[in-house]
Coordinates of C-alpha atoms and ligand atoms in Angstrom, one line a residue:
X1 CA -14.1 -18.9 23.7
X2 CA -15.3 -22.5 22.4
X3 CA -15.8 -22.5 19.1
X4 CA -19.4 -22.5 17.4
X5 CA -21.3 -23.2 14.2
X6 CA -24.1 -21.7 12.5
X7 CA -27.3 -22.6 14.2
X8 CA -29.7 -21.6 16.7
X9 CA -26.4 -22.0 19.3
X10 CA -23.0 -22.5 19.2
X11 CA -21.9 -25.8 17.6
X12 CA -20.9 -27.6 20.8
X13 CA -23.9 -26.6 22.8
X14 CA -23.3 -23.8 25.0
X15 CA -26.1 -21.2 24.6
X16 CA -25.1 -18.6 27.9
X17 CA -22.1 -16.3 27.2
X18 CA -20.9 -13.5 29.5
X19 CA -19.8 -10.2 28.1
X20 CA -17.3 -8.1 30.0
X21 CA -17.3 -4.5 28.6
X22 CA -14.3 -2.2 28.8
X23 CA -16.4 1.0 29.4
X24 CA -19.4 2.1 29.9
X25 CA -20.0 5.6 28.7
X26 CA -22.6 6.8 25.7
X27 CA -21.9 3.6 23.9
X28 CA -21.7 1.3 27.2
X29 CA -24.8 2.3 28.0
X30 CA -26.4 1.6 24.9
X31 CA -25.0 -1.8 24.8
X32 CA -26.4 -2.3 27.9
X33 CA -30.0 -1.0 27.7
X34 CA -30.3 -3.2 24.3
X35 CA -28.8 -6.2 26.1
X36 CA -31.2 -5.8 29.1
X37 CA -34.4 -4.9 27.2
X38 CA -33.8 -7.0 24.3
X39 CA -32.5 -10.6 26.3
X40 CA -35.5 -12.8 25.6
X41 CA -35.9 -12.2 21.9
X42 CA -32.2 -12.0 21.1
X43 CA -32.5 -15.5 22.9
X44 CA -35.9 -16.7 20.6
X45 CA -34.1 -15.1 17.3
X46 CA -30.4 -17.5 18.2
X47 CA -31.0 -19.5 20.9
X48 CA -28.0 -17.5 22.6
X49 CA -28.2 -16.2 26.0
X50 CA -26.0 -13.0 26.5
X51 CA -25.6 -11.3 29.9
X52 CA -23.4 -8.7 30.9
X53 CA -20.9 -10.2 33.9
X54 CA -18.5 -7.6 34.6
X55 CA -18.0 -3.7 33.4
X56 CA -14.6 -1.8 33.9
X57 CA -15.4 2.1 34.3
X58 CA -13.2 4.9 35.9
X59 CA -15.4 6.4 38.5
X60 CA -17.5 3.4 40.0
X61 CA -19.1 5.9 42.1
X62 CA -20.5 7.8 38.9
X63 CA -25.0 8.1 37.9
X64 CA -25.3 6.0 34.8
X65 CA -27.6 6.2 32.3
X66 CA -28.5 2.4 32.4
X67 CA -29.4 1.6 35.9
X68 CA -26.9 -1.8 36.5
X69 CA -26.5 -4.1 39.5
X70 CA -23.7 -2.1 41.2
X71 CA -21.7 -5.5 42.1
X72 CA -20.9 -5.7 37.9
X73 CA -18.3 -2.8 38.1
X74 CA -15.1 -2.8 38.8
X75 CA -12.3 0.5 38.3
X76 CA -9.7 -2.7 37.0
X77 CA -10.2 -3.3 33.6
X78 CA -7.7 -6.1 33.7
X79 CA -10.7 -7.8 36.0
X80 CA -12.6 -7.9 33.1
X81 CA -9.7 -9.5 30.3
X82 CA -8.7 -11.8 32.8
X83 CA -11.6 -13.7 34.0
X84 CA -12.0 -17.1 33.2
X85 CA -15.8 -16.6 32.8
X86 CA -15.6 -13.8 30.3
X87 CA -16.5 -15.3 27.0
X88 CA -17.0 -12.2 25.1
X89 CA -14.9 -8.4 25.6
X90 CA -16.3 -5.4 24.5
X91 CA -14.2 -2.4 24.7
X92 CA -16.2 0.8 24.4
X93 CA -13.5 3.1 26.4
X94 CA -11.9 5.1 23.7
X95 CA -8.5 6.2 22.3
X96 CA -5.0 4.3 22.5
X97 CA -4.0 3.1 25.6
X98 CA -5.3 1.6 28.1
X99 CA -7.5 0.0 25.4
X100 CA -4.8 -1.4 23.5
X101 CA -3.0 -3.0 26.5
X102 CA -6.5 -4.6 27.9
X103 CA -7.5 -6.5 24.0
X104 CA -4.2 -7.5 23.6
X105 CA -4.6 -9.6 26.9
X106 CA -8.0 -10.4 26.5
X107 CA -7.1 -12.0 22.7
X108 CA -4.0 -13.7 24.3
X109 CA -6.7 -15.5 26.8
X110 CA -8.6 -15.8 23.9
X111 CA -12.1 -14.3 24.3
X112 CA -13.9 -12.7 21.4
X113 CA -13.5 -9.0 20.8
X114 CA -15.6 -6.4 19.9
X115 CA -14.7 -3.0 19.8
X116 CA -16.3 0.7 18.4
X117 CA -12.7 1.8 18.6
X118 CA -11.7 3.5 15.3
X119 CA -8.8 5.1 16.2
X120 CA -7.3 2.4 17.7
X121 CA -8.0 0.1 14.6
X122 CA -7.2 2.3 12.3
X123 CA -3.3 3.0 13.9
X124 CA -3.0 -0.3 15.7
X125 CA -5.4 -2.8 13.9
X126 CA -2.7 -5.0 12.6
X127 CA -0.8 -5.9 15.6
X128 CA -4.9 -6.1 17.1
X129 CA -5.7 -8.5 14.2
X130 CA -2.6 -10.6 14.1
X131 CA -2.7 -11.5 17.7
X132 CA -6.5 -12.5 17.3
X133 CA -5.8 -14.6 14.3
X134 CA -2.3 -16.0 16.4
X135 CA -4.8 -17.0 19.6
X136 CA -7.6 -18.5 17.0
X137 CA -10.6 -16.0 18.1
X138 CA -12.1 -12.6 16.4
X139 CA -12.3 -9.0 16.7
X140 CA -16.0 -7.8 15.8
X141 CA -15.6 -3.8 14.5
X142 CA -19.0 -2.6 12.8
X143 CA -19.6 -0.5 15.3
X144 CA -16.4 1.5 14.3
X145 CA -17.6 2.8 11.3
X146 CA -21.4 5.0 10.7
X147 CA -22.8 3.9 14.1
X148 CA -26.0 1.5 13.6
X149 CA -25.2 1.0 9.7
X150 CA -23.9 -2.2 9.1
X151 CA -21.3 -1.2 6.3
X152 CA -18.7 -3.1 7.7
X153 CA -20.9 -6.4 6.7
X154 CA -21.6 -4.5 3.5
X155 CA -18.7 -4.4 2.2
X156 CA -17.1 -7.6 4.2
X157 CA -20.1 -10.2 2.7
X158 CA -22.8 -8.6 0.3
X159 CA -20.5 -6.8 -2.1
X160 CA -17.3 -9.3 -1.9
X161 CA -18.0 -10.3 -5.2
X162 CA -17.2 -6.7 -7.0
X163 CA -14.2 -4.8 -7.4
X164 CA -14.6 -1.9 -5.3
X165 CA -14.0 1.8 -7.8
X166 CA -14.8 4.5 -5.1
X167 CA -16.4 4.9 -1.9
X168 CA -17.9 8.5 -1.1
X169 CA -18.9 8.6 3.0
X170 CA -20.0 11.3 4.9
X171 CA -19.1 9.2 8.1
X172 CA -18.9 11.2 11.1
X173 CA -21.8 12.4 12.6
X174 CA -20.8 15.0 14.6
X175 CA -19.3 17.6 12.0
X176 CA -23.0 16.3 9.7
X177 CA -25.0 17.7 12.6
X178 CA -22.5 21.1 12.8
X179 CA -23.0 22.0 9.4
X180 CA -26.9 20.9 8.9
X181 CA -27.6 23.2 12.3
X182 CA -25.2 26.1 11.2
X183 CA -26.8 26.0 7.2
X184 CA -30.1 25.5 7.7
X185 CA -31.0 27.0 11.2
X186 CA -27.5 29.6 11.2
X187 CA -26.7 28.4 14.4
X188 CA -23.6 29.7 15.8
X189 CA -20.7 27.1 15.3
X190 CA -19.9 26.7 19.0
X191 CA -23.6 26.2 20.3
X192 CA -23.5 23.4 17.0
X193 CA -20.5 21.5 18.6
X194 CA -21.8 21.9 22.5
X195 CA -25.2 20.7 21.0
X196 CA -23.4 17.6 19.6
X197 CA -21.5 16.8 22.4
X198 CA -24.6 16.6 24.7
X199 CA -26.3 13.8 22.5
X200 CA -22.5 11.8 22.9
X201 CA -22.2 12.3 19.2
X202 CA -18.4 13.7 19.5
X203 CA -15.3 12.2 20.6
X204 CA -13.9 12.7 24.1
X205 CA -11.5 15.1 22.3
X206 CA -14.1 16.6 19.6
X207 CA -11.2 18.2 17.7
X208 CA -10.8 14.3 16.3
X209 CA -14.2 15.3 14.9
X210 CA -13.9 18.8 13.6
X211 CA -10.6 18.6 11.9
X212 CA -11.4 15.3 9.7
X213 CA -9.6 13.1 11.5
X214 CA -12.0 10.3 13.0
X215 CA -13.5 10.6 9.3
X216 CA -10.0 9.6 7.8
X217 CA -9.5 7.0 10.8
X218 CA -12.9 5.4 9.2
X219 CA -11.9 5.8 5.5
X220 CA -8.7 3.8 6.6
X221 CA -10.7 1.4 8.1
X222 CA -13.2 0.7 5.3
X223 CA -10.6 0.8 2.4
X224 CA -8.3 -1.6 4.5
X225 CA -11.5 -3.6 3.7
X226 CA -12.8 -2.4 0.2
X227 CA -9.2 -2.6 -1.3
X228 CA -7.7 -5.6 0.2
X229 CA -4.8 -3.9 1.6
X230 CA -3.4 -2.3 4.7
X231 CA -3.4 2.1 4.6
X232 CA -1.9 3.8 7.4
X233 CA -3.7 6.6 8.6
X234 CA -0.9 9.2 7.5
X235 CA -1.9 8.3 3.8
X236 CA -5.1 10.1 4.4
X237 CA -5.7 13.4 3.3
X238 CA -7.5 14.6 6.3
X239 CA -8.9 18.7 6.0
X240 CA -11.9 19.6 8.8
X241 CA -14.7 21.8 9.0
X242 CA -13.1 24.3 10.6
X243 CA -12.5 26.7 8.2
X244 CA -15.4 26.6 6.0
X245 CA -16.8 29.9 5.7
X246 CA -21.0 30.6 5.5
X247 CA -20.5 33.2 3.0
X248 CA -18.8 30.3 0.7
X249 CA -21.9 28.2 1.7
X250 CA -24.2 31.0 0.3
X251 CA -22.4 31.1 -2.9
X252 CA -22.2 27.6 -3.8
X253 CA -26.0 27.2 -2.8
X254 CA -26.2 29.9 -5.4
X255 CA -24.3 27.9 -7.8
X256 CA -26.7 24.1 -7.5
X257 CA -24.3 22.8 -4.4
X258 CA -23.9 21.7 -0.8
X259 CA -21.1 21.4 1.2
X260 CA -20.6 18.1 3.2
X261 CA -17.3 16.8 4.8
X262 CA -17.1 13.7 2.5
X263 CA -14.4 10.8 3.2
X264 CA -13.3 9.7 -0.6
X265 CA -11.3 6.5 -1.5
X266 CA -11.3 6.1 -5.4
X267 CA -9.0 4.4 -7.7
X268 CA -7.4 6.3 -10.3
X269 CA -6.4 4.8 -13.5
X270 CA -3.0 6.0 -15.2
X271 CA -3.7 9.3 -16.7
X272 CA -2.4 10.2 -20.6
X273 CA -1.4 13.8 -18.9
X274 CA 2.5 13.3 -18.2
X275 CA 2.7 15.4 -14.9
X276 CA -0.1 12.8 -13.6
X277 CA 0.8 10.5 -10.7
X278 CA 0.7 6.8 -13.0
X279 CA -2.4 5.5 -10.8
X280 CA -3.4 4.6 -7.7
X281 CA -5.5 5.0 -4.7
X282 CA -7.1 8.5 -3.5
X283 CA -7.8 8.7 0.2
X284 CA -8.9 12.0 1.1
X285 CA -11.4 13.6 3.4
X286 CA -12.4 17.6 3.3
X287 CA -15.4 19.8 3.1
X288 CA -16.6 19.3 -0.5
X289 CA -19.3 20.7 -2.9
X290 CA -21.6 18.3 -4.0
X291 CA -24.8 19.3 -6.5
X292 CA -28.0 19.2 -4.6
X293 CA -28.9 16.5 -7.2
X294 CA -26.3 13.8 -5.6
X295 CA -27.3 11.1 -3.1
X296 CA -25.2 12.5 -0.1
X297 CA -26.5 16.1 -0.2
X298 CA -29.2 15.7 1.7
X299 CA -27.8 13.7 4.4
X300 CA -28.6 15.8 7.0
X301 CA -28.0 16.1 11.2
X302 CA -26.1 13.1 12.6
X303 CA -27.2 10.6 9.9
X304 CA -24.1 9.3 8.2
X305 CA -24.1 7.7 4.4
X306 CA -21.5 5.2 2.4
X307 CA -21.7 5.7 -1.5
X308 CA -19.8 2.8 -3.0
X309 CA -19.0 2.1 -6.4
X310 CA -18.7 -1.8 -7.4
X311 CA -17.9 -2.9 -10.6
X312 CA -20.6 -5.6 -11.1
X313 CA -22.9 -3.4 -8.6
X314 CA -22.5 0.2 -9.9
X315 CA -23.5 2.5 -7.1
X316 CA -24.7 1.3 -3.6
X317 CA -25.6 3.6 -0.7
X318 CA -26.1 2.8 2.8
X319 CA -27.5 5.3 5.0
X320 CA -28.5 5.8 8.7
X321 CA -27.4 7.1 12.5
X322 CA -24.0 7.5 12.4
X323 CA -23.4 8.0 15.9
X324 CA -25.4 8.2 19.1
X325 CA -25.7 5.6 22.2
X326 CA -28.4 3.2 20.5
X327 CA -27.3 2.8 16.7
X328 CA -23.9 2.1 17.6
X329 CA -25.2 -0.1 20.7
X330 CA -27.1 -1.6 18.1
X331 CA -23.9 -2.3 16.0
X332 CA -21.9 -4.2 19.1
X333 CA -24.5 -6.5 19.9
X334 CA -25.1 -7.5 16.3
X335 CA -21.0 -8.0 16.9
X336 CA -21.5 -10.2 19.9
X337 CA -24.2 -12.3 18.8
X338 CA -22.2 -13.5 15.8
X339 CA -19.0 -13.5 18.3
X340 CA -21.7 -15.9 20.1
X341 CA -22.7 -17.9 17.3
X342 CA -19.3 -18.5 16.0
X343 CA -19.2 -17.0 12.5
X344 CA -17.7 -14.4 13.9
X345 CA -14.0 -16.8 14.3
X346 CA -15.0 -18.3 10.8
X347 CA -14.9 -15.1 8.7
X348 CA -12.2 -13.7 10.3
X349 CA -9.9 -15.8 9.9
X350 CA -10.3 -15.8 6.2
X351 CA -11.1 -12.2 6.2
X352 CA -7.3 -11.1 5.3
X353 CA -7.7 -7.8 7.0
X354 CA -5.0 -6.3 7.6
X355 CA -2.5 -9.1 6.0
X356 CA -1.8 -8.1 2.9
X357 CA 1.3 -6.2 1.9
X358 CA 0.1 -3.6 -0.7
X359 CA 2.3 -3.8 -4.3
X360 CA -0.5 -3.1 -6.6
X361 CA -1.9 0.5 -4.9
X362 CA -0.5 3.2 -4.0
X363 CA -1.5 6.0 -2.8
X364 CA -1.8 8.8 -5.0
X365 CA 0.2 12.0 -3.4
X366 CA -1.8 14.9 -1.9
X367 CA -0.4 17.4 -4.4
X368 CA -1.5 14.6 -7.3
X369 CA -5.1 14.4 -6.3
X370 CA -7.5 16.0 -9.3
X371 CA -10.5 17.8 -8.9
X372 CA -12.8 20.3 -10.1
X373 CA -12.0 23.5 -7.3
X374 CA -14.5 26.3 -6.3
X375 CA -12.5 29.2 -5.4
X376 CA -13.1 32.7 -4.1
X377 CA -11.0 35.4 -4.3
X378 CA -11.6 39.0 -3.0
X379 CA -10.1 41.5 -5.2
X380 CA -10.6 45.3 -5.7
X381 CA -13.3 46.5 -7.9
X382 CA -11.3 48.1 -11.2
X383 CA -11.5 46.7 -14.8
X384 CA -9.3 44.2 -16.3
X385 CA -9.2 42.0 -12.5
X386 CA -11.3 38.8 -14.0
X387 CA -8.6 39.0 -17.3
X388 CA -5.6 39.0 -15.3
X389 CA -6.8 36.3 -12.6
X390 CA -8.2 34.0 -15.5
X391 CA -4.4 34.6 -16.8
X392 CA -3.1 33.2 -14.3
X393 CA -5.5 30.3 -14.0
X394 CA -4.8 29.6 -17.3
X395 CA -0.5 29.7 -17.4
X396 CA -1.3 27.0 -14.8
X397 CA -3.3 25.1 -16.5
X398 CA -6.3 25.6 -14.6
X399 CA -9.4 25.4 -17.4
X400 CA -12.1 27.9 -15.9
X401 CA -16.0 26.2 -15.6
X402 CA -18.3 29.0 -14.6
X403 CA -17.5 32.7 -12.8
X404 CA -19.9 34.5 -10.6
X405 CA -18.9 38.1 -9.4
X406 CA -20.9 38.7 -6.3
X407 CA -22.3 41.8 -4.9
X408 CA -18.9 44.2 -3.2
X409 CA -18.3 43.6 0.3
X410 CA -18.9 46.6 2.6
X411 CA -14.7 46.8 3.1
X412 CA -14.7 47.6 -0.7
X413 CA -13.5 44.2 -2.4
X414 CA -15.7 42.3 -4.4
X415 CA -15.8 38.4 -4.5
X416 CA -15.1 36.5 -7.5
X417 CA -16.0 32.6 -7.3
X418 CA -15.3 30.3 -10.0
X419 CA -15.3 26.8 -10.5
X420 CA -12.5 24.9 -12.3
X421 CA -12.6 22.0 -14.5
X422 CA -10.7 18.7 -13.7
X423 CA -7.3 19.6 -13.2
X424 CA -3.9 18.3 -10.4
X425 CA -3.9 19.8 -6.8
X426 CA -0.6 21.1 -7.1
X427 CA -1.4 23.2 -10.1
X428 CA -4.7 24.6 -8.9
X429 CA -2.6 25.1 -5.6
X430 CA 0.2 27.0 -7.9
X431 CA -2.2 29.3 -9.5
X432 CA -3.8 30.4 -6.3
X433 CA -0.6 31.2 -4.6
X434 CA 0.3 33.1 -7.5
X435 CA -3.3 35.4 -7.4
X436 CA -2.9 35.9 -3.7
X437 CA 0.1 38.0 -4.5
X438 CA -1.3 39.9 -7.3
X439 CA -1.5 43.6 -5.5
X440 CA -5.3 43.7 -6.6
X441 CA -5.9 40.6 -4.3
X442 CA -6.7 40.9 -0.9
X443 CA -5.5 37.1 1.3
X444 CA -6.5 35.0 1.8
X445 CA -8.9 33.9 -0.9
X446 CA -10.8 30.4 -0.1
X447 CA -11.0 27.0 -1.8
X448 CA -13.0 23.4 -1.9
X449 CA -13.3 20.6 -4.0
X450 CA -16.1 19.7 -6.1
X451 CA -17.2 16.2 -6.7
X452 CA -20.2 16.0 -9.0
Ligands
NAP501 P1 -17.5 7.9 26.6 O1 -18.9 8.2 26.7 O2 -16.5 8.9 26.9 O3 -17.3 6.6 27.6 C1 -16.0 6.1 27.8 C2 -16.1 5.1 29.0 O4 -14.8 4.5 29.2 C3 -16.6 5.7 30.3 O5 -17.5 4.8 30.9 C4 -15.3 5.7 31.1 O6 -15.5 5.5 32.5 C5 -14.6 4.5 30.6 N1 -13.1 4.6 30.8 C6 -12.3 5.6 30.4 N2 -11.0 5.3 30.8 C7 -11.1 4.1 31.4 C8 -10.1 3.2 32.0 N3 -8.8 3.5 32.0 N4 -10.5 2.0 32.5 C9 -11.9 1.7 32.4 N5 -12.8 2.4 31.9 C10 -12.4 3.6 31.4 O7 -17.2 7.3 25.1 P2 -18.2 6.8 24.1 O8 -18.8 8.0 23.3 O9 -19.1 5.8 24.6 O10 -17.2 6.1 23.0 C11 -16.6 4.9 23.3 C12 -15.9 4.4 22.0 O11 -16.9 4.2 21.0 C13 -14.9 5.3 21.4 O12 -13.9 4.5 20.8 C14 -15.6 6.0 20.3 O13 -14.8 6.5 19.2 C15 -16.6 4.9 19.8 N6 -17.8 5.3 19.2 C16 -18.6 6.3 19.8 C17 -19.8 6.6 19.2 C18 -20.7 7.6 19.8 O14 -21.7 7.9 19.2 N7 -20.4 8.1 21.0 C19 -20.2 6.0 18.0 C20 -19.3 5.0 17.4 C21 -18.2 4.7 18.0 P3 -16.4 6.6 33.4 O15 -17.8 6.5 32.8 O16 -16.3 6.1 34.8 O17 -15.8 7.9 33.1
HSE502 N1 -17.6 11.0 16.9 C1 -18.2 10.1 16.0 C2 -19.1 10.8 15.0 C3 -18.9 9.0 16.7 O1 -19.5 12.0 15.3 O2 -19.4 10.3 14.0 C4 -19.3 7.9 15.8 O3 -18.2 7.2 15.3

């Protein structure tokens, strides 16, 4: 792509620039139906002309949601990387390969890239990034992370000045919508999931969704970003929604909290406790209990929210449509327009995404993480239970908050749920194992962590 300055066109003068998409699915169509619809003001706003030129799909023969000139589509996506009049690639097809094949060529003939794909930033964006930044053009990604909320350009240009502490992101929409539907309407989980896979909320494989990992492919993503460093998506803590339980959803609405599948990145200052891990980085995404007091417990259905924690900001939240064909649409063209405009090649190549070797952060151990825990146990109704079980708690040291005995099952066991103070995974972890075999415990008992 020639290159451009700021302006109301590109620096040397070309105004008209073809987009070839990779796909054309949920997200496709969305890019398409804002390119169509939204041509002549995009054009008044910049000055830039965008029109789509050429679309790879699988099945040219398939109804699409966007009604297209027929003649753009083509079943060879190597049609689209390789032609000369391409100036812009947008690959909205999905997963690894061929995805990763087709932008690697596309960068090599140098033509802007913009991409939703998460997953295939977040386990291949260096090699991705290096060969953009070796061919001297850009990969555009703010569609990768909470749909239409430009967090990406949050945290890439309004909050560079501060020292990132923590982000806190409920950022996938489709597990939001699961739990809103299944808590406030009790919605049976499967009718949740097929719900969220009609509005193209979930991934072609939705068990990316359910079991935290397209979460922890975003975390990666944005702490890449926030932290100046390159995480590899195994150094995420990744637990879904798959286990949470409604009866542990009762009880902690009983106790002041929610339960949201929150991504968490914080850094964690050397602790004076000798058996703590000497500082670090906490990447981690589970089911957690949040007070119904805290900014991200009433994000609700597929809205998606970023809490970040600057140092010269203090908190900043970003909320919005996480998923869904339009908002992320929404997100790609903003992606192509500054691919058109140029400043898309000037910030990345000083972006250092990706290019930094990381001596100053590590990440902090699973088993090191600390957190206040809500646990339930289910033990038989006879005296001296609570004594014995707060024993344990406390040989571990595992300080007890606040116990709630509920109401006995109609098996016979009663639950007891307590909530810990601040104390190491692998301690709380210890002292649970430990109740679980006490003969007056029935398995298996049930945990989250609390943030507050
Ligand atoms: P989708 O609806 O499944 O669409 C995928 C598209 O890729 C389809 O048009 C499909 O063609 C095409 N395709 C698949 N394999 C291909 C191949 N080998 N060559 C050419 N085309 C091929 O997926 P989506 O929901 O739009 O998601 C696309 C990307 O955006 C994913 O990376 C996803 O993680 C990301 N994303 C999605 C959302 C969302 O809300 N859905 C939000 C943010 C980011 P056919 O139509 O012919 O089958
Ligand atoms: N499957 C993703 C979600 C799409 O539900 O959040 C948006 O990235």
């Amino acid at each position: 792509m020639s290159g451009a300055g700021p302006g109301m066109a590109s620096s040397d003068g070309k105004k008209t620039f073809r987009i070839g998409m990779l796909g054309f699915g949920t997200v496709g169509a969305g890019v398409a139906q804002i390119v169509l619809h939204s041509q002549p003001s995009l054009k008044d706003k910049t000055g830039i002309d965008i029109r789509l030129h050429k679309i790879a799909v699988r099945d040219r023969k398939k109804r699409r949601a966007v009604s297209i000139d027929p003649g753009l589509f083509t079943a060879d996506g190597e049609e689209v990387v390789n032609d000369p009049e391409v100036d812009i690639v947008v690959e909205v097809i999905g997963g690894i390969e061929p995805a990763r094949g087709l932008l690697l060529k596309a960068l090599a003939n140098g033509k802007a890239v913009v991409t939703a794909n998460k997953a295939l930033l977040a386990c291949h964006g260096r090699e991705l990034f290096e060969a953009a930044l070796a061919h001297e053009t850009s990969i555009g990604f703010e569609a990768s992370v909470c749909g239409g909320i430009p967090v990406i350009g949050a945290l890439r240009d309004g909050l560079v000045a501060n020292r990132i502490e923590t982000i806190h992101g409920i950022l996938n929409g489709t597990t939001n919508y699961i739990l809103t539907r299944m808590v406030e309407d009790k919605a049976p989980y499967a009718q949740c999931l097929y719900e969220a896979q009609s509005k193209g909320y979930a991934e072609a494989d939705p068990s990316t969704d359910v079991k935290g990992l397209d979460a922890a492919h975003k975390l990666t993503l944005l702490s890449n970003l926030a932290f100046h460093s390159v995480f590899d998506i195994s150094e995420v803590h990744a637990e879904g929604i798959d286990r949470i339980a409604l009866e542990d959803v009762r009880y902690a609405a009983d106790l002041g909290y929610a339960v949201k599948l929150l991504a968490i990145a914080k850094r964690r200052n050397p602790g004076a406790d000798p058996e703590d891990f000497p500082g670090g980085l906490e990447l981690r995404v589970h089911p957690t209990l949040i007070p119904f007091s805290h900014p991200l417990a009433n994000v609700r259905d597929v809205f998606n929210a970023a809490l970040i924690r600057g140092d010269a900001t203090g908190e900043v939240m970003l909320y919005g449509r996480g998923a869904g064909m339009m908002p992320t649409g929404s997100a790609i063209v903003a992606d192509i327009m500054d691919a058109a405009r140029g400043s898309a090649r000037q910030t990345f190549t000083k972006l250092q995404f990706f290019q930094n070797p990381r001596e100053d952060l590590p990440v902090i151990p699973p088993e090191k993480m600390r957190s206040r825990y809500y646990v339930r146990f289910n033990v038989d109704d006879r005296p001296g239970v609570m004594g014995k079980v707060a024993t344990v708690l406390g040989s571990h040291g595992v300080s007890i908050a606040s116990v709630i005995q509920k109401e006995p099952h109609e098996t016979g066991h009663v639950p007891i749920v307590m909530l810990s103070h601040v104390t190491i995974e692998e301690r709380f972890q210890a002292a649970r194992a430990e109740i679980e075999e006490l003969p007056f415990v029935r398995k298996p008992s049930a945990f989250y962590r609390v943030e507050d």
